[in-house]
Coordinates of C-alpha atoms (C1' of nucleotides) in Angstrom, one line a residue:
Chain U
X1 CA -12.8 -35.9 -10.4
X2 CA -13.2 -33.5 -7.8
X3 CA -12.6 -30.1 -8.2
X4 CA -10.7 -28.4 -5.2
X5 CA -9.1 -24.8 -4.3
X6 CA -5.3 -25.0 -3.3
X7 CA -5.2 -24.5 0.2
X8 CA -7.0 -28.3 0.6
X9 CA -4.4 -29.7 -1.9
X10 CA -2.8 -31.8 1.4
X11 CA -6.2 -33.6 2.0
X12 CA -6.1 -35.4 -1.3
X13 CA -3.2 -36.8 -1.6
X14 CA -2.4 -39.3 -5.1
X15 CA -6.4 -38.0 -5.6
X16 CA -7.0 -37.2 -9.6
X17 CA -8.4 -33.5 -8.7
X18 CA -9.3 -30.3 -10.9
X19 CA -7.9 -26.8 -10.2
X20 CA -9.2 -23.9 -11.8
X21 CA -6.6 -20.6 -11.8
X22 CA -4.2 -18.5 -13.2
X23 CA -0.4 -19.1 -14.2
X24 CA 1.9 -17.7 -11.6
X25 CA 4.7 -18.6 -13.6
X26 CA 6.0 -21.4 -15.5
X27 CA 9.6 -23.0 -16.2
X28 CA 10.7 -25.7 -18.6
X29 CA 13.8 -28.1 -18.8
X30 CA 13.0 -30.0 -22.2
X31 CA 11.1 -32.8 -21.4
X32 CA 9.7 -31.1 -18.6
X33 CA 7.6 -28.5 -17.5
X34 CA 6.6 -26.9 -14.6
X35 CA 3.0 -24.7 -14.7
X36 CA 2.9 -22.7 -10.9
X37 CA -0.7 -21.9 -10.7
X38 CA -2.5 -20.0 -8.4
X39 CA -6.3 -20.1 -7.5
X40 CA -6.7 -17.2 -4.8
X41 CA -5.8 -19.6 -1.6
X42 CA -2.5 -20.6 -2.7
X43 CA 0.1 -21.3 -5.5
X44 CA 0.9 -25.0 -6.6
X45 CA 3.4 -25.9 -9.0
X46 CA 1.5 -28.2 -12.0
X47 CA 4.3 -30.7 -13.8
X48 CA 4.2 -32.4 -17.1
X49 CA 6.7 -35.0 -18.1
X50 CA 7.2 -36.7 -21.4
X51 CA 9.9 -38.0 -23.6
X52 CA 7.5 -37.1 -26.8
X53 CA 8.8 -33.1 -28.0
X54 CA 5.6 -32.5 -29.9
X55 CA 2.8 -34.0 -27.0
X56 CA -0.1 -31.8 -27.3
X57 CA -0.1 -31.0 -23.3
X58 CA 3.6 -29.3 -24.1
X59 CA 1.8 -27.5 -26.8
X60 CA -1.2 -26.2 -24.5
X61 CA 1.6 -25.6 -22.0
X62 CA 4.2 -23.4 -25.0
X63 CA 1.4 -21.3 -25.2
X64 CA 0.6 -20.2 -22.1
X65 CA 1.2 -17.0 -20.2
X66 CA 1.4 -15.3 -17.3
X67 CA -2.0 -14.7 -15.7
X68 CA -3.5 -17.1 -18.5
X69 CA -6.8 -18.8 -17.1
X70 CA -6.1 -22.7 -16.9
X71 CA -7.9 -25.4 -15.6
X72 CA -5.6 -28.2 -14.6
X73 CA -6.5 -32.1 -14.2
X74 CA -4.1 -34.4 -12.5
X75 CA -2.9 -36.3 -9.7
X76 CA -1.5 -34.8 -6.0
X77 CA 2.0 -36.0 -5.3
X78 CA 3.9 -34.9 -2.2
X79 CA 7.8 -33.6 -3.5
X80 CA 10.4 -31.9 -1.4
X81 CA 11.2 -30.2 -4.5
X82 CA 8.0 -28.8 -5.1
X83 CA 7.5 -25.4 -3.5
X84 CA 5.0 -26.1 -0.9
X85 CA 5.8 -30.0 -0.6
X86 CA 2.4 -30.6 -2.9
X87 CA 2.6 -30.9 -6.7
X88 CA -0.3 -31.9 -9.5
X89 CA 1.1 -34.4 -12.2
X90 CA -0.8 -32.9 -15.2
X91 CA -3.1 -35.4 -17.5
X92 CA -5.1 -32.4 -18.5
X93 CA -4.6 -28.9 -19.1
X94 CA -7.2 -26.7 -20.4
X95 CA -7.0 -22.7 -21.2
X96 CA -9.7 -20.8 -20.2
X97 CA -7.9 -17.2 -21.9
X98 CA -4.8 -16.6 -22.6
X99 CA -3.5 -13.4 -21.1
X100 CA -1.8 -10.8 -23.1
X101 CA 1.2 -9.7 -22.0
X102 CA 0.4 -9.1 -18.4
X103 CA 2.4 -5.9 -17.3
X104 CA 3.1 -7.4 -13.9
X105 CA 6.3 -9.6 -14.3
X106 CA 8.2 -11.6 -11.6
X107 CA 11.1 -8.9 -11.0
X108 CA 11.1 -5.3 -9.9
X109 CA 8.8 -2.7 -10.1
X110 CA 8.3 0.6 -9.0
X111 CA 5.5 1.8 -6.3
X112 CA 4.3 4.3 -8.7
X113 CA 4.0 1.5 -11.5
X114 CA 2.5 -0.7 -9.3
X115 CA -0.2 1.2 -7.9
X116 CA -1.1 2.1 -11.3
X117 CA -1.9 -1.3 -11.7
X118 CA -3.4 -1.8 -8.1
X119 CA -6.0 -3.8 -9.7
X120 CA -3.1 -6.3 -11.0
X121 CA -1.2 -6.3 -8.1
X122 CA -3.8 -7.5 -6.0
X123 CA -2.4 -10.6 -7.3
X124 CA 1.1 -10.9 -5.9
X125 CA 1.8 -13.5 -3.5
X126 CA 2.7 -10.2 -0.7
X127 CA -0.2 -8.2 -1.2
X128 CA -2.4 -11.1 -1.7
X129 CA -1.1 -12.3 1.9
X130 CA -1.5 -8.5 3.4
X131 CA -5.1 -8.1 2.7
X132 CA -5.7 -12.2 3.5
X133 CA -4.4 -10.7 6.9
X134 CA -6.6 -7.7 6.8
X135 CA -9.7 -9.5 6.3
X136 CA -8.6 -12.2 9.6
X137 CA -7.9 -8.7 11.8
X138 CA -11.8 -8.0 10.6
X139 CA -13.3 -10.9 11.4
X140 CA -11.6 -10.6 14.6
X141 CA -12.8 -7.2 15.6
X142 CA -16.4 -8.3 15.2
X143 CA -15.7 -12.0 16.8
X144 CA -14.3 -9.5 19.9
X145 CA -17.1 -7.3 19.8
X146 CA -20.1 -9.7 19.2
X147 CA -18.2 -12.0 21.9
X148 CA -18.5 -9.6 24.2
X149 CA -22.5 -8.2 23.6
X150 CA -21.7 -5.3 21.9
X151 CA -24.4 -4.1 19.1
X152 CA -23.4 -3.2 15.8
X153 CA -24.9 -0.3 15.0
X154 CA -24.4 1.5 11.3
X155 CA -22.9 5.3 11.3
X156 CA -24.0 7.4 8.5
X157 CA -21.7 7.9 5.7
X158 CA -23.3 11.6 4.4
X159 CA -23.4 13.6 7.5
X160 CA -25.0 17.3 7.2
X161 CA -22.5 19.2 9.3
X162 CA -19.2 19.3 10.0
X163 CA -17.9 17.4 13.4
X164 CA -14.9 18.6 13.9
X165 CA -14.0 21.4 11.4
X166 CA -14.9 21.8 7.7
X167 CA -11.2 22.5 6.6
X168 CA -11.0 18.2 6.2
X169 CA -14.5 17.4 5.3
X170 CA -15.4 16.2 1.4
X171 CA -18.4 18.3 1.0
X172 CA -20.8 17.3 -1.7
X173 CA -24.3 18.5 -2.8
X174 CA -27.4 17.0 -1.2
X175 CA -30.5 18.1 -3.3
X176 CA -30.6 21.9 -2.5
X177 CA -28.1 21.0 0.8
X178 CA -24.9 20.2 1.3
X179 CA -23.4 16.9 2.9
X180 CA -19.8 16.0 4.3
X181 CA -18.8 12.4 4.0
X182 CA -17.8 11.3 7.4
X183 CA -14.9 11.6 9.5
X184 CA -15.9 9.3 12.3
X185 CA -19.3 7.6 13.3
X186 CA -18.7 8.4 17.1
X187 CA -21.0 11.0 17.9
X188 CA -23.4 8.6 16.7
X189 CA -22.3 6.2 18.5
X190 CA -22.6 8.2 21.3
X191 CA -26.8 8.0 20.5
X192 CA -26.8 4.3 19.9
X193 CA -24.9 3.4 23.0
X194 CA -27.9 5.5 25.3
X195 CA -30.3 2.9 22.9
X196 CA -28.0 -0.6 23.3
X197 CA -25.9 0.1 25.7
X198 CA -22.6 -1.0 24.1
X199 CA -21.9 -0.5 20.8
X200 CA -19.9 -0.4 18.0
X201 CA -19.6 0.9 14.1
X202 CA -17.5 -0.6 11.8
X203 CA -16.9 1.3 8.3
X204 CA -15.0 3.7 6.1
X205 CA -14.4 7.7 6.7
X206 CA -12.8 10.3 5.0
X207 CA -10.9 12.8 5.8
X208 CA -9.8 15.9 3.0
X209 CA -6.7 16.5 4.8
X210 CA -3.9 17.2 2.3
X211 CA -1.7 15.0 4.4
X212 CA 1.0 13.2 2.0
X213 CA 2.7 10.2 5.0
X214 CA 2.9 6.8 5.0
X215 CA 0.5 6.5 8.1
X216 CA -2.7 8.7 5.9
X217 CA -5.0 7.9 4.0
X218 CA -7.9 10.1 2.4
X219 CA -10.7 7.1 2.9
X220 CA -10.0 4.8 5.7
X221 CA -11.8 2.4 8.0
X222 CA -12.5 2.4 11.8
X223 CA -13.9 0.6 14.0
X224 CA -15.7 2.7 16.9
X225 CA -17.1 1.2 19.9
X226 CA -19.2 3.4 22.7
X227 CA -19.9 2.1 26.0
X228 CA -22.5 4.0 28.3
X229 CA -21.7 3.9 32.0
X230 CA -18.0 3.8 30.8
X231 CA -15.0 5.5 32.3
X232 CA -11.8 6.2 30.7
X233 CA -10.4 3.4 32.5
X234 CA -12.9 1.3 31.3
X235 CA -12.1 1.9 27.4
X236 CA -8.5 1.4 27.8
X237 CA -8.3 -2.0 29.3
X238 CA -11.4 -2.7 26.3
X239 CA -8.6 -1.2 24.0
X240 CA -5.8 -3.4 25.6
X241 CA -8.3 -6.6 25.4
X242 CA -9.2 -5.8 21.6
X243 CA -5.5 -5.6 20.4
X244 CA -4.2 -8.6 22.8
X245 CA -7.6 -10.7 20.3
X246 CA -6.6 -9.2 17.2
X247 CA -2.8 -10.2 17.9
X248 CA -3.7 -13.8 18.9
X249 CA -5.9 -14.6 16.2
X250 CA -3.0 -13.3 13.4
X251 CA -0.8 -15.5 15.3
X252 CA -2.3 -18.4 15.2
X253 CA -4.2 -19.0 12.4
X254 CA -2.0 -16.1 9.7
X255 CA 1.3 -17.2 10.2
X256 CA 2.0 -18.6 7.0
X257 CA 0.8 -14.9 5.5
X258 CA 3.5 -13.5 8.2
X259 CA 6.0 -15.8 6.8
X260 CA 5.5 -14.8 2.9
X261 CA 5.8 -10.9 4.6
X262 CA 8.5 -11.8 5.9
X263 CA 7.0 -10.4 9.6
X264 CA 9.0 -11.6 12.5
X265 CA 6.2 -12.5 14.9
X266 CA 8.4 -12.2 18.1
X267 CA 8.0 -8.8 18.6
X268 CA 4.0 -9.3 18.1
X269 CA 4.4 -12.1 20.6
X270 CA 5.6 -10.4 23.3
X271 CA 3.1 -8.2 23.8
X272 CA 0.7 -8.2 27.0
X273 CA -1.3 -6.6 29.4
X274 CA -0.7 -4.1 31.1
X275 CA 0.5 -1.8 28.7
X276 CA 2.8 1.4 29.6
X277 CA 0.9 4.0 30.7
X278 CA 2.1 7.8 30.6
X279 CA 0.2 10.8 31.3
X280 CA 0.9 13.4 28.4
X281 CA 2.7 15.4 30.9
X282 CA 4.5 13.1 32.0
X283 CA 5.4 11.6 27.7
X284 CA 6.7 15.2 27.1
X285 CA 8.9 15.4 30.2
X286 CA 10.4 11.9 28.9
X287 CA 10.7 13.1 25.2
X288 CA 12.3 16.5 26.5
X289 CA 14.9 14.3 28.2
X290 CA 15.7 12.7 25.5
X291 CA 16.1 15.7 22.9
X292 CA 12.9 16.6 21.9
X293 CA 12.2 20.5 21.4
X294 CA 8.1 20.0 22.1
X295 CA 7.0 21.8 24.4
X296 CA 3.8 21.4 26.9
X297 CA 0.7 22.2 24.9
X298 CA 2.3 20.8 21.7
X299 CA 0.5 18.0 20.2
X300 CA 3.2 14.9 19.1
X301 CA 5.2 15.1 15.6
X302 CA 6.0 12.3 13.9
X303 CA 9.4 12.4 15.5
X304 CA 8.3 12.5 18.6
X305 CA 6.3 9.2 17.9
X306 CA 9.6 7.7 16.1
X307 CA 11.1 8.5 20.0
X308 CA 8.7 6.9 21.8
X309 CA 8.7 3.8 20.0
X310 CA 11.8 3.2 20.2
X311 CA 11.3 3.6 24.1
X312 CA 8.9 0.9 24.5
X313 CA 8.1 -2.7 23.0
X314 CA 4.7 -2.5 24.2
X315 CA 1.7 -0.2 23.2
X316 CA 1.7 3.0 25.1
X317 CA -1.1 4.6 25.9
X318 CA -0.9 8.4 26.9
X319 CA -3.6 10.0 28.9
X320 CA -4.8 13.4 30.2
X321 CA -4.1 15.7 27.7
X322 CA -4.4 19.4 27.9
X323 CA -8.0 20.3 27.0
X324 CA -7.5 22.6 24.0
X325 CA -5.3 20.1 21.8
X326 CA -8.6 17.9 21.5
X327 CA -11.4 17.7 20.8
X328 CA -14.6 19.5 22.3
X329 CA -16.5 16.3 23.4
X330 CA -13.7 15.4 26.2
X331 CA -14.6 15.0 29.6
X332 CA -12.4 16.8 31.8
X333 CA -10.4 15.3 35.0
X334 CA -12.1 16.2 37.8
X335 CA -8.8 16.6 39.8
X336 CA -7.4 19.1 37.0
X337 CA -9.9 20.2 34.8
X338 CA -7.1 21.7 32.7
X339 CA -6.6 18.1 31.4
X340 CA -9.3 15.9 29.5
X341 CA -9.6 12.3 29.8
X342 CA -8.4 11.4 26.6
X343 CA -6.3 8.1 25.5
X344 CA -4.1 7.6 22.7
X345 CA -3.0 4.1 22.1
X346 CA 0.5 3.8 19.9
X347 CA 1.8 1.1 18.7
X348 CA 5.2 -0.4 18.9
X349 CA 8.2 -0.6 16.2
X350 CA 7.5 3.0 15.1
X351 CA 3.5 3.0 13.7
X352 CA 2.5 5.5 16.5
X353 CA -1.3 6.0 16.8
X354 CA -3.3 3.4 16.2
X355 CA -6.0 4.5 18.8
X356 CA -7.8 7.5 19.5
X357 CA -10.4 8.0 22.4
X358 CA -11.6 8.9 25.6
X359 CA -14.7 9.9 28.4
X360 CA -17.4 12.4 26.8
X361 CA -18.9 14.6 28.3
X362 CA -22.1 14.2 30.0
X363 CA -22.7 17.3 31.5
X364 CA -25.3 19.8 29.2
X365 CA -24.1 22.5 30.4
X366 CA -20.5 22.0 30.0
X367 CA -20.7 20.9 26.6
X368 CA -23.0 23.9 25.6
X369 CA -19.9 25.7 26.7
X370 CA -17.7 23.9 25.0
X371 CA -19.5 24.4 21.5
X372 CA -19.2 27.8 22.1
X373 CA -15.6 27.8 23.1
X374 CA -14.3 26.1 19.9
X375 CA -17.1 27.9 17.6
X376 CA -19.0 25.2 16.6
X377 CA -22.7 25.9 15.1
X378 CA -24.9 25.0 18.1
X379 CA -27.7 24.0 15.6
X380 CA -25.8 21.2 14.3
X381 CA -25.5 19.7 18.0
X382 CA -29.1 20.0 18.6
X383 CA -29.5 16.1 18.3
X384 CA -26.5 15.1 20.0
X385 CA -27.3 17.5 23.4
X386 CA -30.5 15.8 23.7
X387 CA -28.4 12.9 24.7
X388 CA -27.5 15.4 27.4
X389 CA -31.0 16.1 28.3
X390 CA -32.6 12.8 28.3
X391 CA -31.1 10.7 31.2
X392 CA -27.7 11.7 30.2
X393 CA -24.7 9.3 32.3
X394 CA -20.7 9.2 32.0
X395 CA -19.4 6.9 28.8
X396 CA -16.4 6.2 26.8
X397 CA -15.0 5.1 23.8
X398 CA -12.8 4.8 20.8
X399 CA -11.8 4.5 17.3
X400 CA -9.1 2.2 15.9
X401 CA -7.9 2.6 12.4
X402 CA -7.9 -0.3 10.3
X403 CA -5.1 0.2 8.2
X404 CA -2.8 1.0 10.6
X405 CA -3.1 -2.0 12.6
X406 CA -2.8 -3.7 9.4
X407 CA 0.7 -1.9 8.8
X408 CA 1.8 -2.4 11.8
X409 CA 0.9 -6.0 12.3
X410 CA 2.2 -6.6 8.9
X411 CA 5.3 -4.5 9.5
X412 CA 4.4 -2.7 6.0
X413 CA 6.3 0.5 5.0
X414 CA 3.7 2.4 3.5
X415 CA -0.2 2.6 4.8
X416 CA -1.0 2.1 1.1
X417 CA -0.4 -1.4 1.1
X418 CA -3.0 -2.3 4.1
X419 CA -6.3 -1.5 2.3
X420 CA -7.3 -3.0 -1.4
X421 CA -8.0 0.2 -3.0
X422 CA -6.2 3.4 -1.5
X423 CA -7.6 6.8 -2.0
X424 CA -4.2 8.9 -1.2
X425 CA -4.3 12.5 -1.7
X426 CA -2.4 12.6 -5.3
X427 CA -3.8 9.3 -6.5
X428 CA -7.7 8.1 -6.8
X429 CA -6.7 5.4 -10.1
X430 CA -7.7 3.0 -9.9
Chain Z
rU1 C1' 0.0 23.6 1.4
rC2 C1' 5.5 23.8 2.3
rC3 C1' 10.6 21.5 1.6
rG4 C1' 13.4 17.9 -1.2
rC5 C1' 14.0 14.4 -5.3
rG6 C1' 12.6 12.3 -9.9
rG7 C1' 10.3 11.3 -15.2
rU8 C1' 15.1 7.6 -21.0
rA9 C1' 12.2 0.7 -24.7
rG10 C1' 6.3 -2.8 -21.9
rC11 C1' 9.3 -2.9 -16.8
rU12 C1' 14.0 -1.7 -13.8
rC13 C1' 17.8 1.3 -14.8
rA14 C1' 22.7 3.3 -17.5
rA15 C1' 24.5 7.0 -20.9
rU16 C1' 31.9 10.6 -18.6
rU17 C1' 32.8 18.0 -19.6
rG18 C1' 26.8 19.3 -24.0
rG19 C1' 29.2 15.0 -29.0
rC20 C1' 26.8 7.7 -32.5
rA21 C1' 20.5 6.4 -27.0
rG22 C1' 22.5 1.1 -24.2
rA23 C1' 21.9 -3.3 -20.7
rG24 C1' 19.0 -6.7 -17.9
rC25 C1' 14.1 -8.4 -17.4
rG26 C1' 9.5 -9.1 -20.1
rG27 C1' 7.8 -10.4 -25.6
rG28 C1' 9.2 -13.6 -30.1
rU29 C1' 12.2 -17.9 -32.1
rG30 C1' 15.3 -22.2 -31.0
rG31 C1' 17.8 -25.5 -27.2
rC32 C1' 17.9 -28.3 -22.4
rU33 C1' 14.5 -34.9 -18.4
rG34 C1' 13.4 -31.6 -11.7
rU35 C1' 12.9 -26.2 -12.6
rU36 C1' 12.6 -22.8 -7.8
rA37 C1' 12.4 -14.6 -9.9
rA38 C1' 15.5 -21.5 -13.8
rC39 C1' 19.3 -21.3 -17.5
rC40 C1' 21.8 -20.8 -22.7
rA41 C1' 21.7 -18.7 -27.9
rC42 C1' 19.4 -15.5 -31.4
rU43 C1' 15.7 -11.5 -32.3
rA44 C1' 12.2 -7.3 -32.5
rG45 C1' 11.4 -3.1 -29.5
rG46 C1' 12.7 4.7 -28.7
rU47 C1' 8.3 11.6 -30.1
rU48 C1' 14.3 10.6 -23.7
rG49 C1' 6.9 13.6 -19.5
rC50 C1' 4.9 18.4 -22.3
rA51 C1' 5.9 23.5 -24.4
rG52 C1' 9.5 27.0 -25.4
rG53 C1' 14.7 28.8 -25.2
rU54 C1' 20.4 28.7 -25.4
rU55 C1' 23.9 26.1 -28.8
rC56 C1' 27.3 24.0 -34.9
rG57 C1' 25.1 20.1 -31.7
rA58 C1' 20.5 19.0 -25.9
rG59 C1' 18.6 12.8 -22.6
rU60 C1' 22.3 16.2 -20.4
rC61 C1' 22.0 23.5 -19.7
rC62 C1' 17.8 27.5 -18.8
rU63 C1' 12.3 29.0 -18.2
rG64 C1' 7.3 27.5 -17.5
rC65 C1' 3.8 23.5 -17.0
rC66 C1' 2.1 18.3 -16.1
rC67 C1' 2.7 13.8 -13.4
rG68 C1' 4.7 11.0 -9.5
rC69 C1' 7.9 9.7 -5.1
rG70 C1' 10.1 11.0 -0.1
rG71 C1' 9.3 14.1 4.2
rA72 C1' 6.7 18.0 7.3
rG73 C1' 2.2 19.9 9.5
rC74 C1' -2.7 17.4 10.8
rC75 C1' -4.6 12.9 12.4
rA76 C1' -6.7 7.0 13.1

RNA sequence: UCCGCGGUAGCUCAAUUGGCAGAGCGGGUGGCUGUUAACCACUAGGUUGCAGGUUCGAGUCCUGCCCGCGGAGCCA
């Protein structure tokens, strides 16, 4: 007898197989019974028939509960009225441990009850499907990447000075030093693409901002790619190409996850290349048209976001942002240096940013300047304006947040939901 | 951090003006030959988040605290 997982139950078909899992759930109608039991790559719905009341497999079966470990032996029959189409005709049942009481039950819950049990809920058929859908959009991001000759190139995790302002760094000792956990791997990056050429890191960050939205998270993941010789344009049709292979690969080979998400795929569908493009004077003029108070300077609310969405089923990305609502690495436009070239990428149906980036700066003497400008320590920057000193060219790139391409592609609610553990900023259990 | 809302059985919720703390699900027992979050009957299950106060009487009103949820700012 062979023992298979679930999601190849359709290649043995009248086969005796094996199936080792956990109950789902089960249901009875006297002289039969129906086991649903679930391995990790599906759910199959295990029937036993017989006129006898007192057959030991109804006994086995009586004593079962939910989440009970089982390991079922029997034959694959194709029924309509099994859920799925496939169902095992038991001979065999054996229990592996019986759960007790498993606090998880097939109605409602709460979200505060169920992330208590995160660990538990893992299990459910929706966030099962979510983070089977997650881990495709990985592989997907390193297919594109490794595709296209990029090197992946590790960031550090403990960082010794603050990138981009303290007041959201986890600080933490390191020997008679202290560390910061890190907030983004690009200014590292920055140092591997002048070594590789094009690179990219893929890993978590953190970020101690006491931000309390559905689109934050305190520890998240990103994926950063750095191209040397690269121009803002350059990064933004890489951005447009990454998310067009992301998209396709969920379409065709996560549909079924989708479908247990309930995720319409047509508005996923319809997006291609080119996507809108707006400068960031020329989003605020649009928003101010249609109500928005913002004003030129102002960085975009989460209102503002809610607006543009609704403007646009494709991803916009906004350009050429004034220089003092970013970040001190941005190259400026030659043509108005008042304005950096900077991208943000949003994404449709209301997730705004799912991409942040841009052209550094290259110059030594312009980014000496701008350390000073925004206060940074200059010690701290030794290392990264050598890169300035020692054949120093133009170069671009980005960072795209996992989890929010997870929400968004999975239409979820809450960012919580698109990463297996979340670290949110009143919860760290479990 | 600020604004708003909430905490009652294992879970989801109800409880009129301050007047006997209840239902469904889950658990247990029994029934049913194709169930689809099955169904039917019976049954056990309570320090109403914590501390104090008002009152003849508090789940309900007041004060403080704890925990969580929704949103804002900031960001990916």
């Amino acid at each position: 007898m062979k023992r298979i997982y679930i999601e190849e139950v359709s290649q043995y078909k009248n086969e005796k197989v094996e199936i080792r899992g956990w109950v789902y759930n089960k249901r009875s109608s006297g002289k039969v019974r129906f086991l649903l039991v679930r391995d990790g790559t599906g759910i199959i719905q295990a029937t036993i028939f017989s006129p006898e009341k007192d057959h030991p497999l109804f006994q086995l079966f009586d004593n079962l509960t939910q989440e009970s470990a089982v390991i079922v032996r029997g034959q694959v029959k194709e029924d309509p009225r099994a859920p799925g189409g496939y169902e095992i005709a038991v001979n065999d049942l054996e229990t592996v441990h019986i759960a007790q009481n498993y606090p998880i039950t097939p109605k409602e819950h709460s979200v505060p009850f169920l992330m208590e049990h995160r660990h538990l809920w893992l299990r459910s058929r929706k966030q099962h499907a979510i983070l089977q859908i997650r881990w495709e959009i990985i592989r997907a991001i390193r297919d594109f990447f490794d595709g296209l000759g990029f090197r992946l190139i590790d960031a550090p995790i403990l960082t010794p000075s603050a990138c981009e302002g303290t007041t959201t760094l986890f600080e933490t000792e390191y020997f008679d030093q202290k560390a910061y956990l890190s907030q983004s791997g690009q200014l590292y990056m920055e140092a591997a693409a002048m070594a590789f050429g094009k690179v990219y890191c893929f890993g978590p960050t953190f970020r101690a901002e006491k931000s309390k939205t559905r689109r934050h998270l305190i520890e998240f993941w990103m994926v950063e790619p750095e191209v040397a010789f690269a121009t803002l344009e350059d990064i933004i049709l890489l951005a447009e190409d990454l998310i067009l292979f992301i998209l396709e690969r969920v379409l065709t080979k996560r549909r079924a996850e989708l479908e247990i998400l309930e995720r319409d795929p047509g508005p996923l569908e319809k997006i291609a290349k080119p996507f809108i493009r707006l400068t960031y004077e020329q989003t605020v003029k649009k928003l101010q048209q249609m109500g928005s108070k913002m004003l030129y300077g102002d960085d975009f609310g989460a209102p503002e976001e809610t607006l543009l969405s609704q403007l646009y089923d494709q991803p916009v990305c906004i350009t050429h942002f004034p220089a003092q609502i970013k970040a001190f690495y941005m190259q400026p436009d030659e043509n108005n240096p008042e304005v950096v070239l900077g991208v943000d990428v949003m994404a449709p149906e209301g997730y705004g940013e799912i991409i942040g980036g841009g052209q550094r700066i290259h110059d030594l003497s312009l980014l000496e300047k701008r350390i000073e400008e925004f206060n940074l320590p200059r010690e701290a920057y030794e290392w990264y304006l050598d890169l300035r000193r020692y054949g120093s060219v133009p170069h671009a790139g980005f960072g795209l947040g996992l989890e929010r391409t997870v929400a968004w592609i999975c239409k979820l609610k809450h960012i919580r939901e698109a990463i297996p553990f979340p670290r949110l900023l009143y919860r760290i259990y479990p």
